[in-house]
PDB file of C-alpha atoms in Angstrom:
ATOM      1  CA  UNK Q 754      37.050 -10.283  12.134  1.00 51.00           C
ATOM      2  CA  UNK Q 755      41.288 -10.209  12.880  1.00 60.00           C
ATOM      3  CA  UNK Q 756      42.507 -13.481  11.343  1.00 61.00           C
ATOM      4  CA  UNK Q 757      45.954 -14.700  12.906  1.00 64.00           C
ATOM      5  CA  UNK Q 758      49.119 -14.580  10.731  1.00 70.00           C
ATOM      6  CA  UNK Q 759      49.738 -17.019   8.774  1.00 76.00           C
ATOM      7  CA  UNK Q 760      52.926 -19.005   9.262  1.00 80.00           C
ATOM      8  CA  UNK Q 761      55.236 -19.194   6.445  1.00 85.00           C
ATOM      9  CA  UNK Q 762      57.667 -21.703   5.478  1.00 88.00           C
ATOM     10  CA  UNK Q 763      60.291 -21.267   3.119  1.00 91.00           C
ATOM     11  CA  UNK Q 764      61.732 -23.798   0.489  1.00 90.00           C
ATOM     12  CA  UNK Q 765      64.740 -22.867  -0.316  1.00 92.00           C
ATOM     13  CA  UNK Q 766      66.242 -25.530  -2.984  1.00 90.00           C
ATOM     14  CA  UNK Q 767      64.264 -28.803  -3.129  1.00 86.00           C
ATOM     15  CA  UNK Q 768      66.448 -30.094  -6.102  1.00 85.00           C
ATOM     16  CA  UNK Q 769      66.600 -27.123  -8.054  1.00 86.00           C
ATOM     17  CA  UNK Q 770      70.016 -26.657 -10.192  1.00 90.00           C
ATOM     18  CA  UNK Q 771      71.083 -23.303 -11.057  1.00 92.00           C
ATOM     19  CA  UNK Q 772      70.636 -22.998 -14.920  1.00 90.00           C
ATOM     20  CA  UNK Q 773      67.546 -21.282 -14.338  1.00 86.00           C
ATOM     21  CA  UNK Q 774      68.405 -19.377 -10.912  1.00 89.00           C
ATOM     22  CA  UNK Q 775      72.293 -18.837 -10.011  1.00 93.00           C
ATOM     23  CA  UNK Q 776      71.115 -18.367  -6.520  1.00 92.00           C
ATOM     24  CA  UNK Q 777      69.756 -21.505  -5.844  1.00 93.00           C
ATOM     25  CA  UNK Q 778      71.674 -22.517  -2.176  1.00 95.00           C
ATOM     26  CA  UNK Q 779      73.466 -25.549  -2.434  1.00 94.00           C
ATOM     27  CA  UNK Q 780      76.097 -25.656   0.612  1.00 95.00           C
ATOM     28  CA  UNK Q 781      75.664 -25.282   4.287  1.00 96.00           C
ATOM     29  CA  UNK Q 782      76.901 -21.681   4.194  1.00 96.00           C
ATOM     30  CA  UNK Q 783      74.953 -20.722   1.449  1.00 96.00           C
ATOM     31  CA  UNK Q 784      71.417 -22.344   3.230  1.00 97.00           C
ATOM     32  CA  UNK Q 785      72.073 -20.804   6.357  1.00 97.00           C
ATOM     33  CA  UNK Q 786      72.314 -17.070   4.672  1.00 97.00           C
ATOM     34  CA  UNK Q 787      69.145 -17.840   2.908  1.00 96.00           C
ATOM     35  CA  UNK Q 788      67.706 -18.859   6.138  1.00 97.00           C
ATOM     36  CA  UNK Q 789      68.809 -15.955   7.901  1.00 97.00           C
ATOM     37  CA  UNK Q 790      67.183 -13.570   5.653  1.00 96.00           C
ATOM     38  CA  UNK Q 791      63.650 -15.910   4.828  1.00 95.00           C
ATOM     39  CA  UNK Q 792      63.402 -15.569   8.586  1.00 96.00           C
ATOM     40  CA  UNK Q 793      63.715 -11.336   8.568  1.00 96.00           C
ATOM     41  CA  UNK Q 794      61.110 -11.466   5.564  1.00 94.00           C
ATOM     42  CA  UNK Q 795      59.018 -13.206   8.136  1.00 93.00           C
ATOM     43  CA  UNK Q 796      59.433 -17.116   7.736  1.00 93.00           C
ATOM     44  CA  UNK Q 797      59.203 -19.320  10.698  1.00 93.00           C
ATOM     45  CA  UNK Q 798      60.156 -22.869   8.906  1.00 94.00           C
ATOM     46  CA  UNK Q 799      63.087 -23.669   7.003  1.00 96.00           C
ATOM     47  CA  UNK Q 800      62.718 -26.692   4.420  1.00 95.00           C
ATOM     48  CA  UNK Q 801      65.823 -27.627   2.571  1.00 95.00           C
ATOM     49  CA  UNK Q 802      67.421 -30.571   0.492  1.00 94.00           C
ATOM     50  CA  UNK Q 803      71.054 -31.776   1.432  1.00 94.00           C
ATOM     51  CA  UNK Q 804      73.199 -30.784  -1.756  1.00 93.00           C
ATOM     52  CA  UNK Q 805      76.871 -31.900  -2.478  1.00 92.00           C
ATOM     53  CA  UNK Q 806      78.892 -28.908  -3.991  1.00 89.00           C
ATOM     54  CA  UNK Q 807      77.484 -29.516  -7.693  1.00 90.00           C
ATOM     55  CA  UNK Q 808      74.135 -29.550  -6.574  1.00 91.00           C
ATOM     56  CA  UNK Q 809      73.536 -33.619  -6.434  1.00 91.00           C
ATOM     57  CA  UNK Q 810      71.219 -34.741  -3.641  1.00 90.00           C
ATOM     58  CA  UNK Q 811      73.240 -35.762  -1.125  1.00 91.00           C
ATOM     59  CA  UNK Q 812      71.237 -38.011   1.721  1.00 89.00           C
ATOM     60  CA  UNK Q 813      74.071 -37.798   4.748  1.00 92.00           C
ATOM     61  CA  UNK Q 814      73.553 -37.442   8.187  1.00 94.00           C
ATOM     62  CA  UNK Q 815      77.277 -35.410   7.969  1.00 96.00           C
ATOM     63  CA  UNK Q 816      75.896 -32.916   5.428  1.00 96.00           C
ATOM     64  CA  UNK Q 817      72.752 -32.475   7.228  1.00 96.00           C
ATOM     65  CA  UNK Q 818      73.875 -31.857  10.485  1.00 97.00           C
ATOM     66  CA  UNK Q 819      76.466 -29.254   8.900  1.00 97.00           C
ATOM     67  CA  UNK Q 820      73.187 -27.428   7.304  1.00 97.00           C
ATOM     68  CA  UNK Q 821      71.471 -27.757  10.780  1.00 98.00           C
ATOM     69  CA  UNK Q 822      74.054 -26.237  12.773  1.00 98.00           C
ATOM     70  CA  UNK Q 823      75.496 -23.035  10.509  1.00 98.00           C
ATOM     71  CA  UNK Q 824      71.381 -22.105  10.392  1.00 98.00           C
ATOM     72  CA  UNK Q 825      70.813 -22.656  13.870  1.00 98.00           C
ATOM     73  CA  UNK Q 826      73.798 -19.928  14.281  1.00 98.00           C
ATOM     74  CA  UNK Q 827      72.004 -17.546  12.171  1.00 97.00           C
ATOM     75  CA  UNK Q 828      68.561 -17.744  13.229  1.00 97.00           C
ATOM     76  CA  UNK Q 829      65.567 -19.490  14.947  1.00 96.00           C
ATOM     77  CA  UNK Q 830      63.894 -21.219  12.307  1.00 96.00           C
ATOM     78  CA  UNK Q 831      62.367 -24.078  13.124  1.00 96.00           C
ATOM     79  CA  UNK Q 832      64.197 -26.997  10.903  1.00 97.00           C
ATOM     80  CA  UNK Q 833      62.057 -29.078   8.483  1.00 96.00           C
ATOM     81  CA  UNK Q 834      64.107 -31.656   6.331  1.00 96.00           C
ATOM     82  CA  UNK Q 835      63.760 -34.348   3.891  1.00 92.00           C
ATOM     83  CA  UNK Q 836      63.214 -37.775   3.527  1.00 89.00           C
ATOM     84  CA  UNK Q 837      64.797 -37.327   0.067  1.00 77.00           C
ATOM     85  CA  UNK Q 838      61.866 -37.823  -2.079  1.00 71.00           C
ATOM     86  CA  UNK Q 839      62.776 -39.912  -4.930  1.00 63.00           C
ATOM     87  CA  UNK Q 840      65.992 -39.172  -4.842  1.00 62.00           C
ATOM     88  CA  UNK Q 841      66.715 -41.358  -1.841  1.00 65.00           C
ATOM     89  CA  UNK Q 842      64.659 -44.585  -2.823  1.00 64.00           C
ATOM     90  CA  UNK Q 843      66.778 -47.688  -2.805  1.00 69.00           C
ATOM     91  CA  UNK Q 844      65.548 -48.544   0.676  1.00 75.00           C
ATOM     92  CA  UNK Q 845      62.003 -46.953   1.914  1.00 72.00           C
ATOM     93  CA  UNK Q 846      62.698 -48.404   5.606  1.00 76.00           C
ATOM     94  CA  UNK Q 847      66.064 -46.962   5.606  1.00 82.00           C
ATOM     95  CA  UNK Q 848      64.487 -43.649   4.276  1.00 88.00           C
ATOM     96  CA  UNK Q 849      64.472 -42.632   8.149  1.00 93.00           C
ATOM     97  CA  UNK Q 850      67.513 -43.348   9.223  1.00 93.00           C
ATOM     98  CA  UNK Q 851      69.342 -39.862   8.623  1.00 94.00           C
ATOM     99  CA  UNK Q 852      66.667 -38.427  10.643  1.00 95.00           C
ATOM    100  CA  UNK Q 853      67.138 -40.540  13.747  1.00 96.00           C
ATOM    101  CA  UNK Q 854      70.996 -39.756  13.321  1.00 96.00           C
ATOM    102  CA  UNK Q 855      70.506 -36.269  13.739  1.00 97.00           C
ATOM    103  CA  UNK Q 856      68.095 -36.688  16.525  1.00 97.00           C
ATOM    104  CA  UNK Q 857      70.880 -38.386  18.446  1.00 97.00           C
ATOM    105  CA  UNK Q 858      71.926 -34.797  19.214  1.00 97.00           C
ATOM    106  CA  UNK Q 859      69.949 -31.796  20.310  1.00 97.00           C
ATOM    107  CA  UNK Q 860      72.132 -29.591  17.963  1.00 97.00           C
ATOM    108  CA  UNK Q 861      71.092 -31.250  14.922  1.00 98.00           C
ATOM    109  CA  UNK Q 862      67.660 -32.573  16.036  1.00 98.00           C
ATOM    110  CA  UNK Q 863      65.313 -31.308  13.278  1.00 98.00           C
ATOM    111  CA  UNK Q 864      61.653 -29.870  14.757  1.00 97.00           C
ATOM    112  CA  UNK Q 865      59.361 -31.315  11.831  1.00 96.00           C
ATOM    113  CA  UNK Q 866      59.982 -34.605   9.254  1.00 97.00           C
ATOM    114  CA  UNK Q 867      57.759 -34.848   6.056  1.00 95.00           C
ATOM    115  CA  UNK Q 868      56.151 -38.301   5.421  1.00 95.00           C
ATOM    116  CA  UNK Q 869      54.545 -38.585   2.248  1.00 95.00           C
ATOM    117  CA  UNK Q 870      51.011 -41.155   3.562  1.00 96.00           C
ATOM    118  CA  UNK Q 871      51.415 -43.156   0.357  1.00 95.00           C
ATOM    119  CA  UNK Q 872      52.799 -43.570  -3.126  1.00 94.00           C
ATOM    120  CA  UNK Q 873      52.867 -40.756  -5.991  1.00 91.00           C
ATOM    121  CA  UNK Q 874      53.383 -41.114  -9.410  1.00 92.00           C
ATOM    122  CA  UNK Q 875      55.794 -38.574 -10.691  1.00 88.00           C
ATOM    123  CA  UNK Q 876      55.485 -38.655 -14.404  1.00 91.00           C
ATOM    124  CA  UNK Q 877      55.246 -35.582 -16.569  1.00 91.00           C
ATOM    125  CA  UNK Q 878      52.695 -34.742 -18.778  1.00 93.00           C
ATOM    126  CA  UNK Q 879      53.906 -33.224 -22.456  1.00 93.00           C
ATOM    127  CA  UNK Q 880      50.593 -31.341 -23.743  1.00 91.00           C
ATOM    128  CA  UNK Q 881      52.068 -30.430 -26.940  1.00 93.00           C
ATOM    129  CA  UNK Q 882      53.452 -33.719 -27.814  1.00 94.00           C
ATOM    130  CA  UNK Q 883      51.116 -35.989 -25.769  1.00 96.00           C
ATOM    131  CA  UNK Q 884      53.108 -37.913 -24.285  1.00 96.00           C
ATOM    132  CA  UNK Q 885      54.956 -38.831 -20.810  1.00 96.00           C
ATOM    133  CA  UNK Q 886      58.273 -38.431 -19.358  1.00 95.00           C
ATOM    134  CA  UNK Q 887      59.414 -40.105 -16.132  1.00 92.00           C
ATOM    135  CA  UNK Q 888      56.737 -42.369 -16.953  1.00 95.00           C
ATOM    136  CA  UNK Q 889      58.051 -45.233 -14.503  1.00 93.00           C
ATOM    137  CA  UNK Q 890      58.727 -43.032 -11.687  1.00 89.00           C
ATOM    138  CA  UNK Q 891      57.367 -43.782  -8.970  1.00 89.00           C
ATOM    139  CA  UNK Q 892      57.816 -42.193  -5.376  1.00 88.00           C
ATOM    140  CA  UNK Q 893      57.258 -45.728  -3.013  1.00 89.00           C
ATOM    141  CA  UNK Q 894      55.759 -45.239   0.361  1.00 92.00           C
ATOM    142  CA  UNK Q 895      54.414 -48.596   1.364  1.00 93.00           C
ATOM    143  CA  UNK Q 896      51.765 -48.665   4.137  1.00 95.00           C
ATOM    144  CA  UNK Q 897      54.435 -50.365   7.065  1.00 94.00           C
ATOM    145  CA  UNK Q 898      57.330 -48.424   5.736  1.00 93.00           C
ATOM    146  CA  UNK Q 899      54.951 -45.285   6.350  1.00 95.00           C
ATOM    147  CA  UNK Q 900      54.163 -46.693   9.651  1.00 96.00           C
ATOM    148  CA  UNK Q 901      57.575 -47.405  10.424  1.00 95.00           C
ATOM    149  CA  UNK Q 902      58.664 -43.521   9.762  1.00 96.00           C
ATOM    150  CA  UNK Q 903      55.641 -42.496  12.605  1.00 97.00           C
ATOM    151  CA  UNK Q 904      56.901 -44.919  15.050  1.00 97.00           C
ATOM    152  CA  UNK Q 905      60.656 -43.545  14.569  1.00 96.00           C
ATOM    153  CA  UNK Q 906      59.283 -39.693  14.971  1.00 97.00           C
ATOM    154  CA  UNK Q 907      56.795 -40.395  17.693  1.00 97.00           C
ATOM    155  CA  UNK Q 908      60.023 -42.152  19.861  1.00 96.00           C
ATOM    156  CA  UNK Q 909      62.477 -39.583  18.797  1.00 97.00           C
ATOM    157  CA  UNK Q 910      59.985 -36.263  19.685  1.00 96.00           C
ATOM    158  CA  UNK Q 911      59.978 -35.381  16.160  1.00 97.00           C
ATOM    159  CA  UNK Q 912      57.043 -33.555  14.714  1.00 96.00           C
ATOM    160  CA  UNK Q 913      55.542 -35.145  11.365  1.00 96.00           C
ATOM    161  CA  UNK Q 914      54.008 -33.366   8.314  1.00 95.00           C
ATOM    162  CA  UNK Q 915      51.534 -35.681   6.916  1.00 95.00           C
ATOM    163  CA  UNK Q 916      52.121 -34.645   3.066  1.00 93.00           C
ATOM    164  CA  UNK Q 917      48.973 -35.666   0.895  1.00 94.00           C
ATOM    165  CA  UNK Q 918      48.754 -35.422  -2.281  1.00 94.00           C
ATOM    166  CA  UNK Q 919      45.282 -36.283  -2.353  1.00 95.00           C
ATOM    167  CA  UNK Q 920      41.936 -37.507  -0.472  1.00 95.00           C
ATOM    168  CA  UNK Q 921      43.196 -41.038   0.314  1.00 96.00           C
ATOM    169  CA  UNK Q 922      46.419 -40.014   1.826  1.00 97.00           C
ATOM    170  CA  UNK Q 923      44.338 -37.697   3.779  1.00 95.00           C
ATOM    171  CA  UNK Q 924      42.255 -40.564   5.227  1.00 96.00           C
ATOM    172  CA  UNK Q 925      45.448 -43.099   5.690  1.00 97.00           C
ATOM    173  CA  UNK Q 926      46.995 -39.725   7.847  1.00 96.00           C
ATOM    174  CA  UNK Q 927      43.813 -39.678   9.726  1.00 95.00           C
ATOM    175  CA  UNK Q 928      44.576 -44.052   9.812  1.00 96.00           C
ATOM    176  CA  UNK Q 929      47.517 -42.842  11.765  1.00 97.00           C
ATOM    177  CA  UNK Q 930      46.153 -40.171  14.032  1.00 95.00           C
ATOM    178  CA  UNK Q 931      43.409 -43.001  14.998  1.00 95.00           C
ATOM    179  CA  UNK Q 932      46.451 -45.372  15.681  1.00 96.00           C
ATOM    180  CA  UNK Q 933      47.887 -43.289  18.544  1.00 96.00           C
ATOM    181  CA  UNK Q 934      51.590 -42.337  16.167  1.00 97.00           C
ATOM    182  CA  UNK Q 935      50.644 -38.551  15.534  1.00 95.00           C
ATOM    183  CA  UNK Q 936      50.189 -36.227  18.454  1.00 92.00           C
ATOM    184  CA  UNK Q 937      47.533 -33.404  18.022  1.00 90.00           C
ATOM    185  CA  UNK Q 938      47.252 -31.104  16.267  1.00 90.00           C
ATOM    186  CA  UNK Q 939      47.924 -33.046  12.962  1.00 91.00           C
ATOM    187  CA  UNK Q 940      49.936 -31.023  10.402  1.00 91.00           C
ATOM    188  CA  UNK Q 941      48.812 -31.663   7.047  1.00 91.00           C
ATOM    189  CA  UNK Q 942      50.223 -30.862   3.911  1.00 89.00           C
ATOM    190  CA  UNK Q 943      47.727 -30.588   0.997  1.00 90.00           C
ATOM    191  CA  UNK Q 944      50.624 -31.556  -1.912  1.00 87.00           C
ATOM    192  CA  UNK Q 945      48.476 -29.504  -4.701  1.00 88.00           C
ATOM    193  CA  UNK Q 946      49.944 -29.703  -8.436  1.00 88.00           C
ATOM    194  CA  UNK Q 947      49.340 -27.863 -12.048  1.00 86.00           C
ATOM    195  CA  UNK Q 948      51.098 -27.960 -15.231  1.00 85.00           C
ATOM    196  CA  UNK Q 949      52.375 -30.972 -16.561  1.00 89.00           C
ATOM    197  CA  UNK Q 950      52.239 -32.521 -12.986  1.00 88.00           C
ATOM    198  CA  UNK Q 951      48.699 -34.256 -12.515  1.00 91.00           C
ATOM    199  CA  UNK Q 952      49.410 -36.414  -9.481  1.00 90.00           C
ATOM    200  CA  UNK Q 953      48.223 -34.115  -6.807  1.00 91.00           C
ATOM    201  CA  UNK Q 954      44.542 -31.940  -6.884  1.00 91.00           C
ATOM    202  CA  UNK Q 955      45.013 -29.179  -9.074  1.00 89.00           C
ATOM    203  CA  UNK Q 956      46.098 -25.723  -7.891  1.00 83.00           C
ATOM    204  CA  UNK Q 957      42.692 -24.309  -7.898  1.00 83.00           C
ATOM    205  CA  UNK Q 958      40.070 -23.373  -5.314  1.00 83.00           C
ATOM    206  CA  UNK Q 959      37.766 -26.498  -6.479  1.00 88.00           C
ATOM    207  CA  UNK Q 960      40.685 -28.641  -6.003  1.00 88.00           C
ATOM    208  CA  UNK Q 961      40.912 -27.482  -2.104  1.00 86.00           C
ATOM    209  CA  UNK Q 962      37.571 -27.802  -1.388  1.00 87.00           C
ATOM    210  CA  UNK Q 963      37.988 -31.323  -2.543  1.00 91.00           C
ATOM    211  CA  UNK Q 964      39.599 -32.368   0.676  1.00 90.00           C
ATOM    212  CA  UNK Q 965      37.355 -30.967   2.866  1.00 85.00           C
ATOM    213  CA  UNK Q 966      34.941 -32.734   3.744  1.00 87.00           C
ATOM    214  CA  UNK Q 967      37.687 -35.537   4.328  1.00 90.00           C
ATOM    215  CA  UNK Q 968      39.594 -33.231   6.600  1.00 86.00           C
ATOM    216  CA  UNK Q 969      39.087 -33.931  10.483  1.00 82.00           C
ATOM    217  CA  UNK Q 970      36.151 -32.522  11.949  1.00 81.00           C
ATOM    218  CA  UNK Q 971      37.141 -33.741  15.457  1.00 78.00           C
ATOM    219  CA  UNK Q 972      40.648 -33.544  15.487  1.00 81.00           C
ATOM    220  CA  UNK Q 973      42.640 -30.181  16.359  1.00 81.00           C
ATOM    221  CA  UNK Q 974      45.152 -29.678  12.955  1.00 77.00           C
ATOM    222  CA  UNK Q 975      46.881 -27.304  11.088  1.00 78.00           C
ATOM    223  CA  UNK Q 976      46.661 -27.105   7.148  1.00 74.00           C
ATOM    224  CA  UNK Q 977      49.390 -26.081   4.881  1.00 70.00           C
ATOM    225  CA  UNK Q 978      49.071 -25.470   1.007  1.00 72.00           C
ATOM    226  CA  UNK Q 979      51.449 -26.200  -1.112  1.00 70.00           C
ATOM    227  CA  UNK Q 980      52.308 -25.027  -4.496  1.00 61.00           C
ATOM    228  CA  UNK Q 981      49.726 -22.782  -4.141  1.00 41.00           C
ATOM    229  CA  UNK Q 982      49.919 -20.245  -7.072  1.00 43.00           C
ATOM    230  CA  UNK Q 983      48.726 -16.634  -6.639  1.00 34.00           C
ATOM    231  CA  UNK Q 984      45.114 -17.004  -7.900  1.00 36.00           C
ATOM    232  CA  UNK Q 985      44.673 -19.753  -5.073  1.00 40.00           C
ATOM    233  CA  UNK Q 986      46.085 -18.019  -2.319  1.00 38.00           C
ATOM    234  CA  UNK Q 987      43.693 -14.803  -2.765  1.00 36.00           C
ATOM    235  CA  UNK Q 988      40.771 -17.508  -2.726  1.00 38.00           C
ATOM    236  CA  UNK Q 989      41.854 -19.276   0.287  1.00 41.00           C
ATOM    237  CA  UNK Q 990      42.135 -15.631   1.760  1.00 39.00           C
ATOM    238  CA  UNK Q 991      38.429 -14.827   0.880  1.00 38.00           C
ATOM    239  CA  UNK Q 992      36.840 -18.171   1.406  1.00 41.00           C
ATOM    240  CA  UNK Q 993      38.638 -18.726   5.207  1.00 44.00           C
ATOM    241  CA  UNK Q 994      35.542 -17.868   7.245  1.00 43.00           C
ATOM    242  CA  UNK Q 995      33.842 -20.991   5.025  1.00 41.00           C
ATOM    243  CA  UNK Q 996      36.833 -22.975   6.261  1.00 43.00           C
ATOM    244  CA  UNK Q 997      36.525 -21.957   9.891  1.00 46.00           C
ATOM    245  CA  UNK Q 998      32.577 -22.644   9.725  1.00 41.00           C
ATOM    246  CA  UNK Q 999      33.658 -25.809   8.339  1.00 40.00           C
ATOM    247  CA  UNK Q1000      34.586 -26.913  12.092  1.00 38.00           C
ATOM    248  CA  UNK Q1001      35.505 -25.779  15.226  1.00 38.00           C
ATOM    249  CA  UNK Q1002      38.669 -24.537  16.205  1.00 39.00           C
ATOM    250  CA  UNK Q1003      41.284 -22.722  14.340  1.00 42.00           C
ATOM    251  CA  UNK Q1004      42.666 -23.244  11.162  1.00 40.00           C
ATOM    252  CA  UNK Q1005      46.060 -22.098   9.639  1.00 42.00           C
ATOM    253  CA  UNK Q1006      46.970 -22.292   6.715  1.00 40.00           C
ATOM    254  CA  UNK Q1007      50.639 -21.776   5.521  1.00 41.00           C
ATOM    255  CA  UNK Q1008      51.320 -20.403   2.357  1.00 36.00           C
ATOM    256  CA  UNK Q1009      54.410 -21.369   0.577  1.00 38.00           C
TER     257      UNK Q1009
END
């Protein structure tokens, strides 16, 4: 049977710094090149961090509309920001506001905002010396801030990705669908982690077939993997007629 394409979205910086890749794109010019040629390899989103010209996060509407524009010049990738992770976490109800800014003009609207449906830990695990790092860091997404962001993208025509990191964010995201605030389909992100990062399900098939029988059986939505690692993504690749037997309809399931 002909499976259709998957749909591919690159990541081209989160908050990467350059001491392990020189190439990492940090200014508008230099994400809208990278754009340009993730979108002749074949990739149809475009999910970037604002960065200031040394690479610090840099949460602006200014900066992002800048980004927005010079790739929007170069190519037809559809634009997926940030909310700015931890990075921008004085204010979770403020979180938003950039977005809304930019939605104020068609130029600069972005196509698809990520909302994290609850609260991560982001500590990192030491195996050799057994221990933590980052051990108080803590990526806040309270339930009526979360419901706040919906609200905001729902009035502004903004698409949300519903990132879960595992099965009770699923079910809050499915909370939200219930609620009326997310328009079908429902784009999930399944936030899957390995290594020294233990918040999410592991990076394994066992840890995607976790979330499925949480997934929505009567709900049209769209299913993208992240942080998949090459022994997962030839799994997903065999196992997808279980996952279209799982429920009717079509799944799709972008590969980062």
């Amino acid at each position: 049977m002909a499976h259709k394409k998957m749909i591919v979205e690159a990541r081209v910086n989160e908050y990467a710094m350059r001491d392990g890749n020189p190439h990492v794109p940090w200014t508008a010019d230099e994400i809208a090149e990278t754009a340009a040629r993730c979108r002749e390899a074949g990739a149809s989103i475009l999910h970037f961090h604002a960065r200031a010209d040394d690479g610090a996060p840099l949460h602006t509407a200014e900066r992002n509309a800048e980004i927005i524009r010079k790739v929007r010049q170069k190519c037809d990738m559809l634009i997926l920001p940030t909310l700015g992770f931890f990075a921008n976490d004085t204010d979770p109800n403020a979180r938003i506001n950039c977005i809304l800014e930019l939605a104020k003009d068609p130029a600069t609207k972005p196509d698809i905002v990520p909302i994290d449906t609850g609260s991560t830990n982001l500590d990192v695990f030491d195996r050799e010396k057994l221990g933590f790092s980052h051990a108080d860091r803590v990526y806040e997404n309270r339930t009526n801030a979360v419901e706040h962001y919906f609200r905001c993208l729902k009035n502004a025509g903004i698409k949300p990705k519903m990132t879960c990191w595992s099965i009770g964010f699923v079910r809050r995201a499915l909370a939200f669908m219930e609620m009326g605030l997310v328009a079908e389909p429902g784009y999930f992100l399944l936030n899957m982690t390995d290594g020294p990062y233990l918040t999410g399900h592991p990076g394994t098939l066992e840890g995607l077939d976790a979330f499925l029988p949480f997934l929505p059986k009567t709900r049209q939505a769209q299913l993208d993997c992240q942080y998949c690692r090459r022994k997962l993504v030839g799994s997903v690749r065999g196992r997808r007629e279980a996952w279209r037997q799982y429920r009717s309809g079509d799944w799709r399931l972008p590969i980062h």
